[in-house]
PDB file of C-alpha atoms in Angstrom:
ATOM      1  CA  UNK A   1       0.000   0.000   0.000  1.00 56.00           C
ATOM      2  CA  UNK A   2       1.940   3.145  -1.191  1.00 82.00           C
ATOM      3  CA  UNK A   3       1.117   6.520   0.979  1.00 95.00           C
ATOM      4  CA  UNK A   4       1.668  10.052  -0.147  1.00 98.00           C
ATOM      5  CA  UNK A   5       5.444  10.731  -0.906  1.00 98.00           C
ATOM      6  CA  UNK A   6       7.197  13.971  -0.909  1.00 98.00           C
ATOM      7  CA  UNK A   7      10.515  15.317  -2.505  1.00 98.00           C
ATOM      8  CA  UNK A   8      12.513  15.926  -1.192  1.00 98.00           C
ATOM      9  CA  UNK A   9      12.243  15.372   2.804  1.00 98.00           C
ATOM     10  CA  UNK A  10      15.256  18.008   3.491  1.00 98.00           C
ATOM     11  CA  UNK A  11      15.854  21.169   1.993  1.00 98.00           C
ATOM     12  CA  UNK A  12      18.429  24.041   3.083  1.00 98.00           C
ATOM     13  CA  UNK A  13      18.285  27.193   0.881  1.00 98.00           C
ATOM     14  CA  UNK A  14      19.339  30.967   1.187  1.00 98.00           C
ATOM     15  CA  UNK A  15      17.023  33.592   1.594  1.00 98.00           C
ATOM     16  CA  UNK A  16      16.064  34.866  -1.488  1.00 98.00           C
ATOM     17  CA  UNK A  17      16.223  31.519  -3.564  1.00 98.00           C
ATOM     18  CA  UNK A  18      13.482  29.737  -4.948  1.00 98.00           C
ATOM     19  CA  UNK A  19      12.571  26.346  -4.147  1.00 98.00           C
ATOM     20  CA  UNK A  20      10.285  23.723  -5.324  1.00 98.00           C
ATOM     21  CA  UNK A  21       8.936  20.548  -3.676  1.00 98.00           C
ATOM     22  CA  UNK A  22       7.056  18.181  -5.117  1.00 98.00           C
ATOM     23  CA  UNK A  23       4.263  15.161  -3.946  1.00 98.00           C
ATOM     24  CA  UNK A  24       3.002  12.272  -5.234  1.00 97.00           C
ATOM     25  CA  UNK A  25      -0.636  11.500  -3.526  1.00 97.00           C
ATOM     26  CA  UNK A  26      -2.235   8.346  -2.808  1.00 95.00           C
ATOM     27  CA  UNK A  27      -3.083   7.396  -6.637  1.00 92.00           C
ATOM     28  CA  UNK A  28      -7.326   6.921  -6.526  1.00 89.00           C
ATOM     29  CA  UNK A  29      -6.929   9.812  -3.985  1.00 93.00           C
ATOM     30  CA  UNK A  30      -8.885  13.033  -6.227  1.00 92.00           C
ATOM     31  CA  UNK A  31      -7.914  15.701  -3.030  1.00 94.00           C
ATOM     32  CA  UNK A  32      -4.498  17.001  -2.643  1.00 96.00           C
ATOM     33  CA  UNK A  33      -3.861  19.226   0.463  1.00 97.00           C
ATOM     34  CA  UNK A  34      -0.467  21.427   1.246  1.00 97.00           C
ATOM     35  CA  UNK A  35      -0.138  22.605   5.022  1.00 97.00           C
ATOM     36  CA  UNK A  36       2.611  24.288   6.828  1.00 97.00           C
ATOM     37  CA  UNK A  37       3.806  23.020  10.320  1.00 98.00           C
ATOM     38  CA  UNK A  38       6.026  24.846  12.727  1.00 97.00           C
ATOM     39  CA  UNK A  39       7.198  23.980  15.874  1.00 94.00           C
ATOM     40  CA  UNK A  40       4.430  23.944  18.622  1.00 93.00           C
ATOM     41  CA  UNK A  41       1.569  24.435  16.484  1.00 95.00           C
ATOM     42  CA  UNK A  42      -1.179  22.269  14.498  1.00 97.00           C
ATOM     43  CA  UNK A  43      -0.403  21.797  10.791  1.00 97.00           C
ATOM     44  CA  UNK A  44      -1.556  25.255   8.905  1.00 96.00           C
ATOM     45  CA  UNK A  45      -4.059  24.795   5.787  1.00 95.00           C
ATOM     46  CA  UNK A  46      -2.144  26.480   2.687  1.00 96.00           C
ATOM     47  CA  UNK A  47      -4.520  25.212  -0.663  1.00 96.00           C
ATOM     48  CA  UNK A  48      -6.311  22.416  -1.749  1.00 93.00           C
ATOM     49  CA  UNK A  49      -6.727  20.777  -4.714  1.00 95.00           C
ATOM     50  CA  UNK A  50      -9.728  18.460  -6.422  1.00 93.00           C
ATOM     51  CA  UNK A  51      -8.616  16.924  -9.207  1.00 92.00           C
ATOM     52  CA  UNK A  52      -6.509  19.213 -11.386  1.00 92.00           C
ATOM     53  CA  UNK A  53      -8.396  21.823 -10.421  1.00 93.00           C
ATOM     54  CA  UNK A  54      -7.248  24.273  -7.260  1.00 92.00           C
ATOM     55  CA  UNK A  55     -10.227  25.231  -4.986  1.00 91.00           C
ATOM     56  CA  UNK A  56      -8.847  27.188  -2.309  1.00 90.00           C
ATOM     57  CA  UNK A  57      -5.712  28.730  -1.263  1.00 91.00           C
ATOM     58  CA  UNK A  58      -5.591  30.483   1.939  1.00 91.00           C
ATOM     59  CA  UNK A  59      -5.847  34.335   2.860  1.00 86.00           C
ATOM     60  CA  UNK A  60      -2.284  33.543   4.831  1.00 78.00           C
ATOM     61  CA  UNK A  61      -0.722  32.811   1.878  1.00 83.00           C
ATOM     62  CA  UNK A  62       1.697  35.220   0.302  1.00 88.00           C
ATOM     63  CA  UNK A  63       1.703  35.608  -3.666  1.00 93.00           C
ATOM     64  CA  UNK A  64       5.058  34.138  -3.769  1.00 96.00           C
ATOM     65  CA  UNK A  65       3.839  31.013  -3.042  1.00 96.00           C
ATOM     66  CA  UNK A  66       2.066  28.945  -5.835  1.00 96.00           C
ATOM     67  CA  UNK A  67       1.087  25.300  -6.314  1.00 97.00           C
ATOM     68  CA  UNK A  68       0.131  23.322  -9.454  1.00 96.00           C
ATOM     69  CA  UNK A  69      -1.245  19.748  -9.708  1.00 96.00           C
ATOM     70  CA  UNK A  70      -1.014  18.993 -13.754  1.00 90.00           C
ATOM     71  CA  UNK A  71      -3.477  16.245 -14.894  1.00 86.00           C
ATOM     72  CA  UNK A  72      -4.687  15.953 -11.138  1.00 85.00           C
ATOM     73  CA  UNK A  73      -1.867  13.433 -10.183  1.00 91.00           C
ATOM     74  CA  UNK A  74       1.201  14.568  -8.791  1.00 96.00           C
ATOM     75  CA  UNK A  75       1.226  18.536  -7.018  1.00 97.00           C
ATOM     76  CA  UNK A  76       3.929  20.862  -6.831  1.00 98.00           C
ATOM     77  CA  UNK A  77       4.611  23.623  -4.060  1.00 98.00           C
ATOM     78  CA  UNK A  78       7.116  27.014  -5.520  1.00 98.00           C
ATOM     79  CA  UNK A  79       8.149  29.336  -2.635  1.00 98.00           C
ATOM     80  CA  UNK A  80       9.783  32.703  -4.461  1.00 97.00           C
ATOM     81  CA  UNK A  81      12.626  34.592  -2.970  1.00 97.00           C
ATOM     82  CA  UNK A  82      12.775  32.680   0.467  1.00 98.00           C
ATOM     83  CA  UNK A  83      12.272  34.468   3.440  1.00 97.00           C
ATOM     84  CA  UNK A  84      13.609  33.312   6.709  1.00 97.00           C
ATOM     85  CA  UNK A  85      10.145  33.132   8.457  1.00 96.00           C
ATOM     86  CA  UNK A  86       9.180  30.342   5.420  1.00 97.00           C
ATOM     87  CA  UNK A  87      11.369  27.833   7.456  1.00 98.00           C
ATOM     88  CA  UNK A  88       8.442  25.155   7.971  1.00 98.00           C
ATOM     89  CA  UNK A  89       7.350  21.251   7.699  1.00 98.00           C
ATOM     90  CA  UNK A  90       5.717  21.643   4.280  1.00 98.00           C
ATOM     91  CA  UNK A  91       3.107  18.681   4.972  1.00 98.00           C
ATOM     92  CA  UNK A  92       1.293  17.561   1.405  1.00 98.00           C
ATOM     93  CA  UNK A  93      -1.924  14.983   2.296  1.00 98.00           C
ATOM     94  CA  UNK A  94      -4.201  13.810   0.400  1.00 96.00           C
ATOM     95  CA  UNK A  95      -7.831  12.181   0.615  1.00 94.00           C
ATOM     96  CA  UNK A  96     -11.062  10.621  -1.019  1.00 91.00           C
ATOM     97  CA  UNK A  97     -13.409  12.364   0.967  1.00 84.00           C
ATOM     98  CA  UNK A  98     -12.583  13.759   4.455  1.00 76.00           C
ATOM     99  CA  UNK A  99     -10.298  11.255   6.114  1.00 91.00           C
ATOM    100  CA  UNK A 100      -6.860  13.249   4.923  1.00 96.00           C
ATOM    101  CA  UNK A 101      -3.718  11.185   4.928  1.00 97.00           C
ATOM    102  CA  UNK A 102      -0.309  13.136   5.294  1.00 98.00           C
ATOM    103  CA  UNK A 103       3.035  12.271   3.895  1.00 98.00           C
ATOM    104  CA  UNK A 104       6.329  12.793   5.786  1.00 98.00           C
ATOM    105  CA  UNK A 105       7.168  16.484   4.798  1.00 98.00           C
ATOM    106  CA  UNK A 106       9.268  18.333   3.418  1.00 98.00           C
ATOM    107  CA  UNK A 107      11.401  20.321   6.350  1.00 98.00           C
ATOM    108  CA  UNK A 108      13.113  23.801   4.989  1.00 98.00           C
ATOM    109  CA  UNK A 109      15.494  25.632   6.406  1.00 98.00           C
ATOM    110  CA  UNK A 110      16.487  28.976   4.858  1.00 98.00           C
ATOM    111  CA  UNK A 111      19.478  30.662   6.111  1.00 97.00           C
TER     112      UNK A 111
ATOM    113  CA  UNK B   1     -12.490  32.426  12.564  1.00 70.00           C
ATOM    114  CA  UNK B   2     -12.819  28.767  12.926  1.00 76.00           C
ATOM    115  CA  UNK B   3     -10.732  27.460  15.825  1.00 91.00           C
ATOM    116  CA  UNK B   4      -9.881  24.045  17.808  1.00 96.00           C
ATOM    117  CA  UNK B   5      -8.680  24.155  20.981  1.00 96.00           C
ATOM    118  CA  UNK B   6      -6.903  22.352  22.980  1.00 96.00           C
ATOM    119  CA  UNK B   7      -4.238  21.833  26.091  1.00 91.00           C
ATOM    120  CA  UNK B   8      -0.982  21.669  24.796  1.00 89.00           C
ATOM    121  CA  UNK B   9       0.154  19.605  28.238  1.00 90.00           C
ATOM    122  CA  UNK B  10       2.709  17.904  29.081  1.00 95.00           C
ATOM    123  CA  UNK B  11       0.132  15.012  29.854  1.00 97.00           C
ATOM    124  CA  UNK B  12       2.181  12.732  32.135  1.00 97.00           C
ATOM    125  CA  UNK B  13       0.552   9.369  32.751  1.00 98.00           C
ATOM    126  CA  UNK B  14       2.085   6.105  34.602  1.00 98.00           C
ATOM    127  CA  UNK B  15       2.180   2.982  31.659  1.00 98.00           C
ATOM    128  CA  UNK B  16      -0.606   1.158  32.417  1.00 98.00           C
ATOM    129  CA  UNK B  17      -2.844   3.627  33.132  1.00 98.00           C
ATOM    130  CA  UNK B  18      -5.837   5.553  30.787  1.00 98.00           C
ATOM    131  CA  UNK B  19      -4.785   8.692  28.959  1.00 98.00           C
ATOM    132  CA  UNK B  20      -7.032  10.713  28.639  1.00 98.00           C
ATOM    133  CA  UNK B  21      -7.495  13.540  25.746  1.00 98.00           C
ATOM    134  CA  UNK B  22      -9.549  16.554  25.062  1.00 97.00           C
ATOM    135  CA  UNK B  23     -10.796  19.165  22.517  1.00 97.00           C
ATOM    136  CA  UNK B  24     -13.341  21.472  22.098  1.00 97.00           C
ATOM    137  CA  UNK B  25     -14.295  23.424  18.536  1.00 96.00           C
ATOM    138  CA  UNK B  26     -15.927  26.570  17.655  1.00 93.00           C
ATOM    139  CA  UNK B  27     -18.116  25.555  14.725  1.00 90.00           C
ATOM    140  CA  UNK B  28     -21.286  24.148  15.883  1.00 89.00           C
ATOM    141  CA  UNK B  29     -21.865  22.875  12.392  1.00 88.00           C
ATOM    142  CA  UNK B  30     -18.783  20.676  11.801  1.00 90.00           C
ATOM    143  CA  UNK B  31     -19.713  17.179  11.360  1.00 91.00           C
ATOM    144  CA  UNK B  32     -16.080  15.136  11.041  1.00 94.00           C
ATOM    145  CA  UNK B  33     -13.486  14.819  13.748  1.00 96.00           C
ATOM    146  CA  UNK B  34     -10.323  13.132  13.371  1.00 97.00           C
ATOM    147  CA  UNK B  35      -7.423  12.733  15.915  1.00 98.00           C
ATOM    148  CA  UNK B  36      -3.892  12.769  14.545  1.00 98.00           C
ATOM    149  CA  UNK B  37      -0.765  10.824  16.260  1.00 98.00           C
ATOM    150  CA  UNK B  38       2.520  12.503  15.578  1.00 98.00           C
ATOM    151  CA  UNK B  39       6.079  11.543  16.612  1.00 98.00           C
ATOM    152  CA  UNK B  40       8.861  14.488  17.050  1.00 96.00           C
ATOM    153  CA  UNK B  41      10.171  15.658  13.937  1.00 95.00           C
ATOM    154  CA  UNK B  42       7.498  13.174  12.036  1.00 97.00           C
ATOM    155  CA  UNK B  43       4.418  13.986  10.065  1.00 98.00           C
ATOM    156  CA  UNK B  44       0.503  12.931  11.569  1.00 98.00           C
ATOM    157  CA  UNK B  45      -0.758   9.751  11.712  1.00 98.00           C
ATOM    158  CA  UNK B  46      -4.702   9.273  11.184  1.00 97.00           C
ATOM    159  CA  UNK B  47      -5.259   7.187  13.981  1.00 97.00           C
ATOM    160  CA  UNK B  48      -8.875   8.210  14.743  1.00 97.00           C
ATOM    161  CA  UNK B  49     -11.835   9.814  13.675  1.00 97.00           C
ATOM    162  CA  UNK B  50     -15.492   9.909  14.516  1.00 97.00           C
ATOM    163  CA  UNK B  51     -19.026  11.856  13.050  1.00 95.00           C
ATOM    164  CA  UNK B  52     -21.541  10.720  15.482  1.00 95.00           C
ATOM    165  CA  UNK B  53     -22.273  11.512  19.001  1.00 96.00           C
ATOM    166  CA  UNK B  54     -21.170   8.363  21.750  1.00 96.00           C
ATOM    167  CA  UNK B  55     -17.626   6.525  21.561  1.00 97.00           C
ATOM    168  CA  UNK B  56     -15.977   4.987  18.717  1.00 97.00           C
ATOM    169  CA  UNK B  57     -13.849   2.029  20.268  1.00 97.00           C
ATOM    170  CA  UNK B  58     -10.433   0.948  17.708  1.00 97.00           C
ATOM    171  CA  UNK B  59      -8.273  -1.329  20.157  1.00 97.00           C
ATOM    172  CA  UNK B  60      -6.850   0.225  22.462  1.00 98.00           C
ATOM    173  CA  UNK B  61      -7.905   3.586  21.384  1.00 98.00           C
ATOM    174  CA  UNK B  62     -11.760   5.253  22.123  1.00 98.00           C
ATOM    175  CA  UNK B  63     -12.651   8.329  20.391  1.00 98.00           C
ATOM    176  CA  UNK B  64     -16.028  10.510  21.985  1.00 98.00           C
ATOM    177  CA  UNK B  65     -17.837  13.192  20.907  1.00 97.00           C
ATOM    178  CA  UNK B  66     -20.253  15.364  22.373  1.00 97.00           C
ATOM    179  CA  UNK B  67     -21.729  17.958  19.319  1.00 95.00           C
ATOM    180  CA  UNK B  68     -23.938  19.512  22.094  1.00 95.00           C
ATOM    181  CA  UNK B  69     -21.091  20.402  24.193  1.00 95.00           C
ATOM    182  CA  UNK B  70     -18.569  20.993  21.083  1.00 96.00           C
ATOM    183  CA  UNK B  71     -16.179  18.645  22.456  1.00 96.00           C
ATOM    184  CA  UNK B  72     -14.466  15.702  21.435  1.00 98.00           C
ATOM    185  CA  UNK B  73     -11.769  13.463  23.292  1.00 98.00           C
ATOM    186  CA  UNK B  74      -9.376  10.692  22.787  1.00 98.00           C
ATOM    187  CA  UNK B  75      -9.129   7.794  25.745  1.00 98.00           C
ATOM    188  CA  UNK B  76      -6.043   5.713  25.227  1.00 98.00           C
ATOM    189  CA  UNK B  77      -5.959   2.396  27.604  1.00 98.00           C
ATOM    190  CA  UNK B  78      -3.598   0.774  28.942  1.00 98.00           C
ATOM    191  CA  UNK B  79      -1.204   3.336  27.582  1.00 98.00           C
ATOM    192  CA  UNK B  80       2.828   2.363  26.757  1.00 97.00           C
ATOM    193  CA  UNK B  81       5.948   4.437  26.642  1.00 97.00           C
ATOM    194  CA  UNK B  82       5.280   4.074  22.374  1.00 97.00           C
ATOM    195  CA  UNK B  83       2.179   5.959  23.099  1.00 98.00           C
ATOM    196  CA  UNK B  84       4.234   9.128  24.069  1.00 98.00           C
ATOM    197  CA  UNK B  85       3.779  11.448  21.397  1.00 98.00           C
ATOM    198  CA  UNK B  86       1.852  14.518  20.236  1.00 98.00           C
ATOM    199  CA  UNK B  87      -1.390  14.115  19.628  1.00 98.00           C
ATOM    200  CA  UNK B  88      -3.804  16.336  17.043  1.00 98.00           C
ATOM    201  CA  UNK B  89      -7.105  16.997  17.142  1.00 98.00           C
ATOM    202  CA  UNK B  90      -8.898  18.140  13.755  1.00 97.00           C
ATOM    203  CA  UNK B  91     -12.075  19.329  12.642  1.00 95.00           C
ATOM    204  CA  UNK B  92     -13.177  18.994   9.246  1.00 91.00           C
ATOM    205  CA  UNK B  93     -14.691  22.746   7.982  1.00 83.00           C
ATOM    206  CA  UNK B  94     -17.008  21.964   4.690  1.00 72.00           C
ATOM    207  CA  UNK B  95     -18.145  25.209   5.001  1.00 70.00           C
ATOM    208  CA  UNK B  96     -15.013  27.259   3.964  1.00 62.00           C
ATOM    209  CA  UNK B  97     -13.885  24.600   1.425  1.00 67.00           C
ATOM    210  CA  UNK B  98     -12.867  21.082   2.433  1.00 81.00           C
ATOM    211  CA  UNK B  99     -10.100  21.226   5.028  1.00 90.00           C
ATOM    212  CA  UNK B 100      -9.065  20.168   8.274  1.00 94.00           C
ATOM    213  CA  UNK B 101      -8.331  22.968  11.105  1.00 94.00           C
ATOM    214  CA  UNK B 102      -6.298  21.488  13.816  1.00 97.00           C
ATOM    215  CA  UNK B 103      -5.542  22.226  17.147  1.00 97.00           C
ATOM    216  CA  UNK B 104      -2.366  22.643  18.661  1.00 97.00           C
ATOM    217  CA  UNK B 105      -2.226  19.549  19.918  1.00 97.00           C
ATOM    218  CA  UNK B 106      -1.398  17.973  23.362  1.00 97.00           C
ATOM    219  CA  UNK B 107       2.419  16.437  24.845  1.00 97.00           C
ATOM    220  CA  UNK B 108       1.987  12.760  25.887  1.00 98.00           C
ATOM    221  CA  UNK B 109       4.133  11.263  27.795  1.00 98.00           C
ATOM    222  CA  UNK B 110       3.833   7.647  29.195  1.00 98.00           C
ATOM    223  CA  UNK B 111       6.376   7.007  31.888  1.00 96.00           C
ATOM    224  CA  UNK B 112       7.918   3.792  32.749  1.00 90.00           C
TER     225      UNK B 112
END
């Protein structure tokens, strides 16, 4: 039974870089999720995904970040010009109805 | 705004004993409650969720909710040092577009 992978699980970039991180959902799965952990806190809704097709994206979320999910299989998350307050477990999940199922993250550090 | 709360502990309890966990929500209309296990530095686990009012019983787990009172909580029996972990309570919000909003979630730690 494959779960939701991410890629890749590390990533340490400079402020001001761009970085991209990619997620492969569970495949009859037609919801894709991206949330945001820090430390201490529940994981943080960032946008959602039905199919191809991108339903919601949070109020919290800057217009550097964008996500894409081509074909409504695999998603991809692009943070622009890092900032160090972006350093986060980027959490991707996905779902056939409500019960969500999380992958293992993607932790960035930027410096 | 939509919000979960609940007591971010340390929850200390003896191995052996019942752990008991608890959250309360905001939006009287939220029908799907899920409780998340999560290890230090790992992503949640789905180990739980419920939609009716009473207990849900899986092993060693029982979930309860109470949509009169808001409030859901987690029982874990006959809990083990494995058990120690941070535990997540969500909500699902079909109102403002298909999502979870979580709690903070609450420190447990199962002592020998």
């Amino acid at each position: 039974d494959t779960g939701v992978s991410q890629d890749p699980r590390h990533k340490i970039t400079k402020r001001g870089q761009n970085v991209t991180f990619r997620c492969d959902p569970i495949s009859e799965h037609n919801r894709l999720y991206w949330y945001r952990q820090t430390l201490g806190q529940g994981p943080e809704f960032l946008t959602y995904f039905q199919n191809e097709a991108q339903l919601e994206k949070s109020r919290l979320l800057s217009d550097r970040f964008s996500a894409e999910r081509p074909k409504g299989s695999f998603s991809t998350l692009e943070i622009q010009r890092t900032e160090q307050g972006d350093s986060a477990m980027y959490l991707c999940a996905s779902s056939p109805g409500d019960a969500t199922y999380f992958g293992p993250g993607t932790r960035l550090t930027v410096t | 705004q939509k919000e979960v709360e609940q007591n971010s502990g340390p929850l200390s309890v003896p191995e052996g004993a019942i752990a008991s966990l608890n959250c309360t929500y905001s939006d009287r209309g939220s029908q799907s409650f899920f409780w998340y296990r999560q290890y230090s530095g790992k992503s949640p686990e789905l180990i739980m969720s419920i939609y009716s009012n009473g207990d849900k019983e899986d092993g060693r787990f029982t979930a309860q909710l109470n949509k009169a009172s808001q409030y859901v909580s987690l029982l874990i029996r006959d809990s083990q040092p494995s058990d120690s972990a941070t535990y997540l309570c969500a909500v699902f919000d079909t109102g403002g577009g298909n999502k979870l909003t979580f709690g903070t979630g609450t420190q447990l730690k199962v002592e020998l």
